[in-house]
Tab-separated table of C-alpha atoms in Angstrom:
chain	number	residue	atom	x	y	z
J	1	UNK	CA	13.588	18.811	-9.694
J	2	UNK	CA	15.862	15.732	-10.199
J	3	UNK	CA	18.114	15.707	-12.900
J	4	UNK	CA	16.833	14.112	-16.242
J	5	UNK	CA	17.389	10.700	-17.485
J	6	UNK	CA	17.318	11.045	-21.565
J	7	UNK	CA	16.525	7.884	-22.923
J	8	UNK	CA	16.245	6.977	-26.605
J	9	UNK	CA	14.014	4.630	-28.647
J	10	UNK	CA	13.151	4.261	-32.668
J	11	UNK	CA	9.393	2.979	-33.080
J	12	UNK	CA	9.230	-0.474	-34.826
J	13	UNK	CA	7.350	-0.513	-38.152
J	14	UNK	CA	4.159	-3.200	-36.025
J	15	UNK	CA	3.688	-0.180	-34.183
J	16	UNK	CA	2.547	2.051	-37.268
J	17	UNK	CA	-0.871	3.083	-36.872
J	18	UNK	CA	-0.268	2.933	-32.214
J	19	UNK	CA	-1.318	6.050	-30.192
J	20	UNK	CA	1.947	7.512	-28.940
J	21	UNK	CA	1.115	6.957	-25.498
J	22	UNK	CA	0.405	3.235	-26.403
J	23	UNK	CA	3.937	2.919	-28.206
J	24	UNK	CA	5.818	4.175	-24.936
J	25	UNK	CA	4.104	2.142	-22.800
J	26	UNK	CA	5.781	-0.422	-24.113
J	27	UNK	CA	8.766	1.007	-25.563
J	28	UNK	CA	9.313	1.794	-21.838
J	29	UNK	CA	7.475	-0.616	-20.025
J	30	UNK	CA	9.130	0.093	-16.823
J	31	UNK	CA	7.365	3.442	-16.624
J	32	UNK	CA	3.088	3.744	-15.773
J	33	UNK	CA	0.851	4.254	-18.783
J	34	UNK	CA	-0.356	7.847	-16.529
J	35	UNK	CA	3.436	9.121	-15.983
J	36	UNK	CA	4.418	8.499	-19.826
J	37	UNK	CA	1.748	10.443	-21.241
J	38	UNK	CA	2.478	13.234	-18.756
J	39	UNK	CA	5.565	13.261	-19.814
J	40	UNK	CA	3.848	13.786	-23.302
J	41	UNK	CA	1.752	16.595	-21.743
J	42	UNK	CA	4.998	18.510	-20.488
J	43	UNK	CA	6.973	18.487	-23.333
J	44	UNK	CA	9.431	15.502	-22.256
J	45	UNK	CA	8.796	13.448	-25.412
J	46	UNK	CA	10.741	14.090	-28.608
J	47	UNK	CA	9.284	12.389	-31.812
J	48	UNK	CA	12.205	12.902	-34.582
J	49	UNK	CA	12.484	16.358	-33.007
J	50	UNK	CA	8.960	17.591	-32.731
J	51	UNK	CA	5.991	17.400	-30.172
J	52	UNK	CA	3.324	15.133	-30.642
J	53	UNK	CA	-0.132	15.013	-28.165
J	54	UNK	CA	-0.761	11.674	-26.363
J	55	UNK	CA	-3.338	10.565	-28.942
J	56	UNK	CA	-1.513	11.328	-32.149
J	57	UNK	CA	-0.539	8.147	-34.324
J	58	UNK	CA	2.801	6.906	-35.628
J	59	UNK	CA	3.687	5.764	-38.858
J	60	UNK	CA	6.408	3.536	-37.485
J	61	UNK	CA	10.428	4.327	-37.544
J	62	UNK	CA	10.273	7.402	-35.426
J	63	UNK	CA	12.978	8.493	-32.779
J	64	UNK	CA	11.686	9.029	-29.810
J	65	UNK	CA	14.019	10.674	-27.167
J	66	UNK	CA	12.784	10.635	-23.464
J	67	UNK	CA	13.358	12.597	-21.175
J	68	UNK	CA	12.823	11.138	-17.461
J	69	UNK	CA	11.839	14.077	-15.104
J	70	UNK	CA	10.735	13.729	-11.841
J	71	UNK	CA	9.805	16.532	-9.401
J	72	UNK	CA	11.158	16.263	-6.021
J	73	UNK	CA	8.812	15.880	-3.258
J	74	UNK	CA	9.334	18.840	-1.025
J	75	UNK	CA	6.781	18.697	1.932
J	76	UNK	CA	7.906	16.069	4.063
J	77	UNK	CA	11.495	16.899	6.011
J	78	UNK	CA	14.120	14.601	6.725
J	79	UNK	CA	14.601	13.418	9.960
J	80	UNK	CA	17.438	11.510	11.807
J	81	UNK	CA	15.188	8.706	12.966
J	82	UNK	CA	17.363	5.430	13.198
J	83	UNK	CA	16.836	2.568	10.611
J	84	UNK	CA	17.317	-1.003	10.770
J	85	UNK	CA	18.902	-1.215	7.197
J	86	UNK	CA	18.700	-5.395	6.921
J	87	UNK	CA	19.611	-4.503	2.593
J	88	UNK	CA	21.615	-1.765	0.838
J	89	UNK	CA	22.171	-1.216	-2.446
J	90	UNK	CA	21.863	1.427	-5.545
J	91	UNK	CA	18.466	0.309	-6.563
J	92	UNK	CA	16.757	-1.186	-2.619
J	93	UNK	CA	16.631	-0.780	0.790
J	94	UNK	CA	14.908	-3.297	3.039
J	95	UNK	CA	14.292	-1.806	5.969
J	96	UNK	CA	13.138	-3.918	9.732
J	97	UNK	CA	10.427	-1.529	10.919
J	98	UNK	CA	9.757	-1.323	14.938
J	99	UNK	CA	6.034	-1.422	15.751
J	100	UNK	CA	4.948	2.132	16.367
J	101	UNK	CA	6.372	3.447	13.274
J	102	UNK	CA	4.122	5.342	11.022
J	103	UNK	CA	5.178	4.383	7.325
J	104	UNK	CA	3.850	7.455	5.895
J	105	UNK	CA	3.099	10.757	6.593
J	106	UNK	CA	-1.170	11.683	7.023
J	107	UNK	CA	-3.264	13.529	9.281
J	108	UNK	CA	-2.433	12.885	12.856
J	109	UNK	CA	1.513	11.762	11.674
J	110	UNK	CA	3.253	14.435	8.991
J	111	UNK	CA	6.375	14.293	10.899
J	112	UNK	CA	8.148	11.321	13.091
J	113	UNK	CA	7.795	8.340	10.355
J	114	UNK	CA	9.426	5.971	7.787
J	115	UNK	CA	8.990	8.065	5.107
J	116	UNK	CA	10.752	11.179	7.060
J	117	UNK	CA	13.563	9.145	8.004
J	118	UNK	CA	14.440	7.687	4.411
J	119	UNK	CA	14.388	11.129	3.300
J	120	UNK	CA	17.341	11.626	5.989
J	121	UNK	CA	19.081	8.728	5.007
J	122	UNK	CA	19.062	8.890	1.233
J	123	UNK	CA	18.247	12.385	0.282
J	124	UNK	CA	17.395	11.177	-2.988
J	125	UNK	CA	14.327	9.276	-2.638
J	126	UNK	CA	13.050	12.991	-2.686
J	127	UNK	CA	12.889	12.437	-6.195
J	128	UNK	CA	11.265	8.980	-6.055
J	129	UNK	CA	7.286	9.290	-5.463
J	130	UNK	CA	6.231	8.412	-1.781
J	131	UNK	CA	10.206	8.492	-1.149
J	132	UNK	CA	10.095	4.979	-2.964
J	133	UNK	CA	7.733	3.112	-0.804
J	134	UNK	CA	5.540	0.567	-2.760
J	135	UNK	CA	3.856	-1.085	0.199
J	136	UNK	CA	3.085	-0.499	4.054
J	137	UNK	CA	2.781	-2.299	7.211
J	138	UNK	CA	0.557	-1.121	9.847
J	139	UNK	CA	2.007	1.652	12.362
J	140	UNK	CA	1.984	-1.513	14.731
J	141	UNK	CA	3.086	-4.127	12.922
J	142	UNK	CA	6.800	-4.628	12.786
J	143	UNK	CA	8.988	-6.426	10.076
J	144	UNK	CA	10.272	-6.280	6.870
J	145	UNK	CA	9.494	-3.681	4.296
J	146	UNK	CA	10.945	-2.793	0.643
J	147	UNK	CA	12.057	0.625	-0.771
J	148	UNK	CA	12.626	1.370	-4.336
J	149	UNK	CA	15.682	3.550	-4.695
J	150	UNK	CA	14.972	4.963	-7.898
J	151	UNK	CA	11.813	5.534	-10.371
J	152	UNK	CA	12.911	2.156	-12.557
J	153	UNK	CA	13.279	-0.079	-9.512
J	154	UNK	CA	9.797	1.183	-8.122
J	155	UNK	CA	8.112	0.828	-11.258
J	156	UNK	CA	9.583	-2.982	-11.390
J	157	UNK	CA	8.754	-3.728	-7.663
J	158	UNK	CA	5.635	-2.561	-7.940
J	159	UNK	CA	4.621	-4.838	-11.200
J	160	UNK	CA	5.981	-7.340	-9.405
J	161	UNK	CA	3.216	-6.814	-6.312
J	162	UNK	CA	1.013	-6.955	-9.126
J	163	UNK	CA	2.184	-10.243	-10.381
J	164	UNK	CA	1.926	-11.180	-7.356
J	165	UNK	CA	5.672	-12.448	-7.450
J	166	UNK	CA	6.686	-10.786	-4.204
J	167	UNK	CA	6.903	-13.132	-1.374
J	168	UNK	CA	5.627	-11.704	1.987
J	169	UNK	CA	5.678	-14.094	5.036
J	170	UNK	CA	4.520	-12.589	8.554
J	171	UNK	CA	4.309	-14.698	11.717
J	172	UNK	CA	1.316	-13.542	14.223
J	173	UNK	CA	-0.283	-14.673	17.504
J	174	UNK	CA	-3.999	-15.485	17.303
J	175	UNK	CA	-6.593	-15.867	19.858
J	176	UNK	CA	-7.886	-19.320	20.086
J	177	UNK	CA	-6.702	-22.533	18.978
J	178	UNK	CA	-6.283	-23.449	15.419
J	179	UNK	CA	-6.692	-27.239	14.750
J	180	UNK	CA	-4.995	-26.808	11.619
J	181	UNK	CA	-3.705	-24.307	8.725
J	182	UNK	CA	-5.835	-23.301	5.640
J	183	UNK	CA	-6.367	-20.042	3.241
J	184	UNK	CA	-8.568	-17.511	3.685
J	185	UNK	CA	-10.498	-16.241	0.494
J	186	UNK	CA	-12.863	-13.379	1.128
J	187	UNK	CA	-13.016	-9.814	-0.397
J	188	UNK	CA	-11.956	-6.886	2.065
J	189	UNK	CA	-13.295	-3.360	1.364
J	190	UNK	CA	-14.477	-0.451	3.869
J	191	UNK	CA	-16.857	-0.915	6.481
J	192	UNK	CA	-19.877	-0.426	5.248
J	193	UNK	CA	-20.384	2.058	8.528
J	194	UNK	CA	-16.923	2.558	10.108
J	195	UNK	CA	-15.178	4.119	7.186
J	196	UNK	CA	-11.727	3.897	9.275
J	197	UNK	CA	-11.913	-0.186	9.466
J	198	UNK	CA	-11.526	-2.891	6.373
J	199	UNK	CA	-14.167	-5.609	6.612
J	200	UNK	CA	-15.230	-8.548	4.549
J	201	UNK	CA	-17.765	-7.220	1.961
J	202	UNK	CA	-19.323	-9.015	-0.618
J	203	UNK	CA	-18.131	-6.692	-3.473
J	204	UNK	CA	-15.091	-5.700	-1.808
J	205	UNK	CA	-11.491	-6.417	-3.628
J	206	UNK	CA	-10.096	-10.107	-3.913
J	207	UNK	CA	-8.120	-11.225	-0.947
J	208	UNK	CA	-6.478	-14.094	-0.215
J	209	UNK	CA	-4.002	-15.510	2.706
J	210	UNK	CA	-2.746	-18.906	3.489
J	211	UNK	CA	-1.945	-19.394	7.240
J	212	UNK	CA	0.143	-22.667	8.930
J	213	UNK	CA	0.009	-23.663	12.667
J	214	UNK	CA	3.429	-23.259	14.343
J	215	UNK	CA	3.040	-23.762	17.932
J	216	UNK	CA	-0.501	-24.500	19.729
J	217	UNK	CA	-1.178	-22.926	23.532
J	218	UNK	CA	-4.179	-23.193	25.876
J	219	UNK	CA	-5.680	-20.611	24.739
J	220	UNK	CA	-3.986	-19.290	21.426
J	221	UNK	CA	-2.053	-20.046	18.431
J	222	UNK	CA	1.121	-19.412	16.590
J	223	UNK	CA	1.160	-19.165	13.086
J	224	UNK	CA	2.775	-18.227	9.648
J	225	UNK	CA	0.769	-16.549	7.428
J	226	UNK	CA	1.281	-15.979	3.358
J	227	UNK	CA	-0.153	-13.035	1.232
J	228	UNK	CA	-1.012	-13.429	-2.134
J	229	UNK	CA	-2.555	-9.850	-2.469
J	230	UNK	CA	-2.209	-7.084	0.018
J	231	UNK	CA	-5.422	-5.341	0.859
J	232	UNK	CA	-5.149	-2.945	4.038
J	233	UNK	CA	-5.376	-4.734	7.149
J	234	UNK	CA	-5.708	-7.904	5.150
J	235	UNK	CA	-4.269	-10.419	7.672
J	236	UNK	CA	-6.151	-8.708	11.057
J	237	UNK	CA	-9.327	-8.704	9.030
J	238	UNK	CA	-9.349	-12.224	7.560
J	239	UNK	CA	-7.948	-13.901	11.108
J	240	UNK	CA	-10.607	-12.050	12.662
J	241	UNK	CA	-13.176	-13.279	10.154
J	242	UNK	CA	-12.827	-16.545	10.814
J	243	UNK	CA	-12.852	-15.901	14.820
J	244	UNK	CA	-9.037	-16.412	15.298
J	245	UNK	CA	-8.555	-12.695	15.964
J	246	UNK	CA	-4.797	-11.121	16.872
J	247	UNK	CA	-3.552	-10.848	20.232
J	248	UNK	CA	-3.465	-7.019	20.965
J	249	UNK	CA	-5.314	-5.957	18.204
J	250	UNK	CA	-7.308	-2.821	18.968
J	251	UNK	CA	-9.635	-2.501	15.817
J	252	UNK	CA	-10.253	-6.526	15.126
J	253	UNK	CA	-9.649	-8.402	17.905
J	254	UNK	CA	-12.783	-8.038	20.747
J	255	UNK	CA	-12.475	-8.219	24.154
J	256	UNK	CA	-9.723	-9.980	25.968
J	257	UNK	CA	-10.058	-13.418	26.344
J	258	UNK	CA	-7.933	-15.240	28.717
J	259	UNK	CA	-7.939	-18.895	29.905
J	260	UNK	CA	-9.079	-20.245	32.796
J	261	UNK	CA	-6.097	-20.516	35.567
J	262	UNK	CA	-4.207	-18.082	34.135
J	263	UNK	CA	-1.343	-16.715	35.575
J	264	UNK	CA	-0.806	-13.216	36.915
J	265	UNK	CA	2.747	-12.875	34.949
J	266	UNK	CA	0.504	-13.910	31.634
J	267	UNK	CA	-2.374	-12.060	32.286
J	268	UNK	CA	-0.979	-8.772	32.756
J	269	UNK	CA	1.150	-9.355	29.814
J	270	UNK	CA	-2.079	-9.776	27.856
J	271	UNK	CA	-3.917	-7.067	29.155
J	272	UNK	CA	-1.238	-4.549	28.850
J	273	UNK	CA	0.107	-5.985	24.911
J	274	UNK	CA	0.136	-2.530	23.275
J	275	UNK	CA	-0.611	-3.806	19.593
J	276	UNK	CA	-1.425	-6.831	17.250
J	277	UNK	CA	0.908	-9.457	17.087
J	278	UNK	CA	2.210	-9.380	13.984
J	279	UNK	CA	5.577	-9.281	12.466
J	280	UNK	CA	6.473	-9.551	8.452
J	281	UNK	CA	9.742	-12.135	8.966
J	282	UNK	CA	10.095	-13.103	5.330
J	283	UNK	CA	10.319	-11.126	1.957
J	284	UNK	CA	11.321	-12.430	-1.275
J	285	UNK	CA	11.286	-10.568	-4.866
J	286	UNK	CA	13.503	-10.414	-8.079
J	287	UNK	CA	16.516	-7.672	-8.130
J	288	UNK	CA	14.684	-4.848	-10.527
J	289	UNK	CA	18.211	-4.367	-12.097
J	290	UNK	CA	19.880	-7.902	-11.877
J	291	UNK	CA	16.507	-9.982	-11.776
J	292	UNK	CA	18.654	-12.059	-9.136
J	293	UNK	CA	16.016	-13.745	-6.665
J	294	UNK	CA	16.769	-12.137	-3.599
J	295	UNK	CA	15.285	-13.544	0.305
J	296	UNK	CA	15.609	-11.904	3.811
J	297	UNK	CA	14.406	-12.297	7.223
J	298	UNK	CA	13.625	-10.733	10.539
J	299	UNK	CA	13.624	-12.365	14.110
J	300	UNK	CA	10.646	-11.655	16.161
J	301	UNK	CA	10.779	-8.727	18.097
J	302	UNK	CA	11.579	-8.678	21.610
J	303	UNK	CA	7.903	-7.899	22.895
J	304	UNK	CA	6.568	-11.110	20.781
J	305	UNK	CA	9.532	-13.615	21.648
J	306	UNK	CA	8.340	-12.836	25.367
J	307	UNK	CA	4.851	-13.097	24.816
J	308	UNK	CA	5.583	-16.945	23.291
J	309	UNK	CA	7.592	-17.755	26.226
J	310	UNK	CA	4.680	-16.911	28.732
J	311	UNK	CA	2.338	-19.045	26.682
J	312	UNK	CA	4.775	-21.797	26.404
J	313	UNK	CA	4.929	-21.726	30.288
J	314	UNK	CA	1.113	-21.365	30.673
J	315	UNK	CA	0.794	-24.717	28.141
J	316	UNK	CA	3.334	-26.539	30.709
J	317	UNK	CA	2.288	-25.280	33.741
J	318	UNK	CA	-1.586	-25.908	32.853
């Protein structure tokens, strides 16, 4: 168990007649609704010296001492798996993840991923839920990815996913060729019979991503691509959805489709692409301690960059 933060607070008189739950929530707002009355549950929460449950009221003028417990997450090791540390600091890390790295730990993968090597890094974060990751990339997507340092900066980073403040630009390769940019707007939920794939569903969760035409091919297209809310898979599942599918991509992206006069150099290099091409190059969001507006960026990995040049030279050469 991590050492306790004690915080104090004294209950304005407006909030006379408020659950106590209610009152912390935003007394502390950085903290969940769920983990604050927990805290309650546990006997964290002072109210001028006593215990009170979740549910009882206050009169207003109360002083309310916190105490911020977390228990440390024991059943994941650390491992000394190399980072790319692109950010550093008491509250973040921004880390450039290779493709093939499993973010977190599940059946199939509880040892050899992010998570396991952030505990190795910053021993800490085994006090931080999920080791202070508050979003994922694919195991085979590569790029940029934020972790919260402590409980405050998670809580903040992840309101700010939910205000859907965070900036997340990816660049990807698509099958086909785009005649121009747009946004996709369809709901992604389950498969209605493959339970391990997303799909568009009528009563699925909102999802929306704006793409932009960077570079056209023969045969395929370049593209930027903007997320405004982050379902799982949501960029393979809406490119795929409106038949501009990911180069690579095993789940979404069919069979291999290669143009006519192809070359051998470009054609193996299709066949053989060992995931979707897709790379988060851009993240934006507001310090959780300073509220400074903070931007970084990623080049395109080395297995990408190639697979642009070989288009480029199939475009000239055809």
């Amino acid at each position: 168990m991590s050492d306790p933060l004690r915080l104090h607070a004294e209950v304005p008189p407006e909030m006379a007649g408020r659950r106590l739950d209610q009152a912390l929530s935003e007394l502390f707002p950085e903290y969940s609704r769920s983990r604050l009355k927990k805290w309650i549950e546990d006997g964290h929460v002072q109210v001028d010296g006593g215990m009170l449950r979740p549910k009882d009221k206050l009169a207003g003028g109360e002083a309310i001492v916190l105490d911020v417990v977390v228990e440390e997450d024991r059943r994941f090791a650390a491992e000394p798996i190399p980072l790319r540390i692109v950010y550093e600091d008491a509250e973040l890390l921004v880390i450039d993840k290779p493709a093939g790295l499993v973010v977190h730990p599940a059946a199939g993968n509880w040892e050899g991923t992010l998570l396991n090597a952030l505990l190795h890094h910053a021993p800490e974060l085994a006090g931080v839920p999920r080791a202070g990751i508050v979003h994922r990339l694919d195991k085979d997507t590569s790029g940029l990815l934020v972790v919260a340092r402590t409980l405050e900066a998670q809580n903040a980073l992840v309101e700010q996913l939910q205000a859907r403040s965070v900036s997340r630009e990816y660049q990807a390769v698509t099958v086909r060729v785009m005649t121009a940019g747009g946004t996709v707007d369809a709901p992604i939920d389950r498969h209605p019979v493959d339970r391990k794939r997303m799909a568009v569903v009528a009563h699925g969760r909102e999802a929306i991503t704006h793409y932009r035409v960077l570079e056209r091919f023969r045969a395929h297209t370049h593209i930027t691509v903007k997320l405004e809310t982050g379902r799982t898979h949501q960029i393979r599942v809406h490119m795929a959805h409106i038949n501009f599918p990911l180069v690579g991509d095993p789940v979404y992206g069919g069979r291999l489709r290669l143009p006519a006069g192809v070359t051998e150099e470009l054609r193996q290099f299709l066949q053989q692409f060992p995931r979707q091409a897709l790379h988060a190059a851009r993240l934006g969001l507001d310090h959780p301690r300073t509220g400074e507006a903070l931007n970084w960026s990623a080049p395109l990995p080395e297995d990408m960059r190639q697979l642009l040049a070989l288009l480029r030279q199939d475009t000239v050469r055809g």
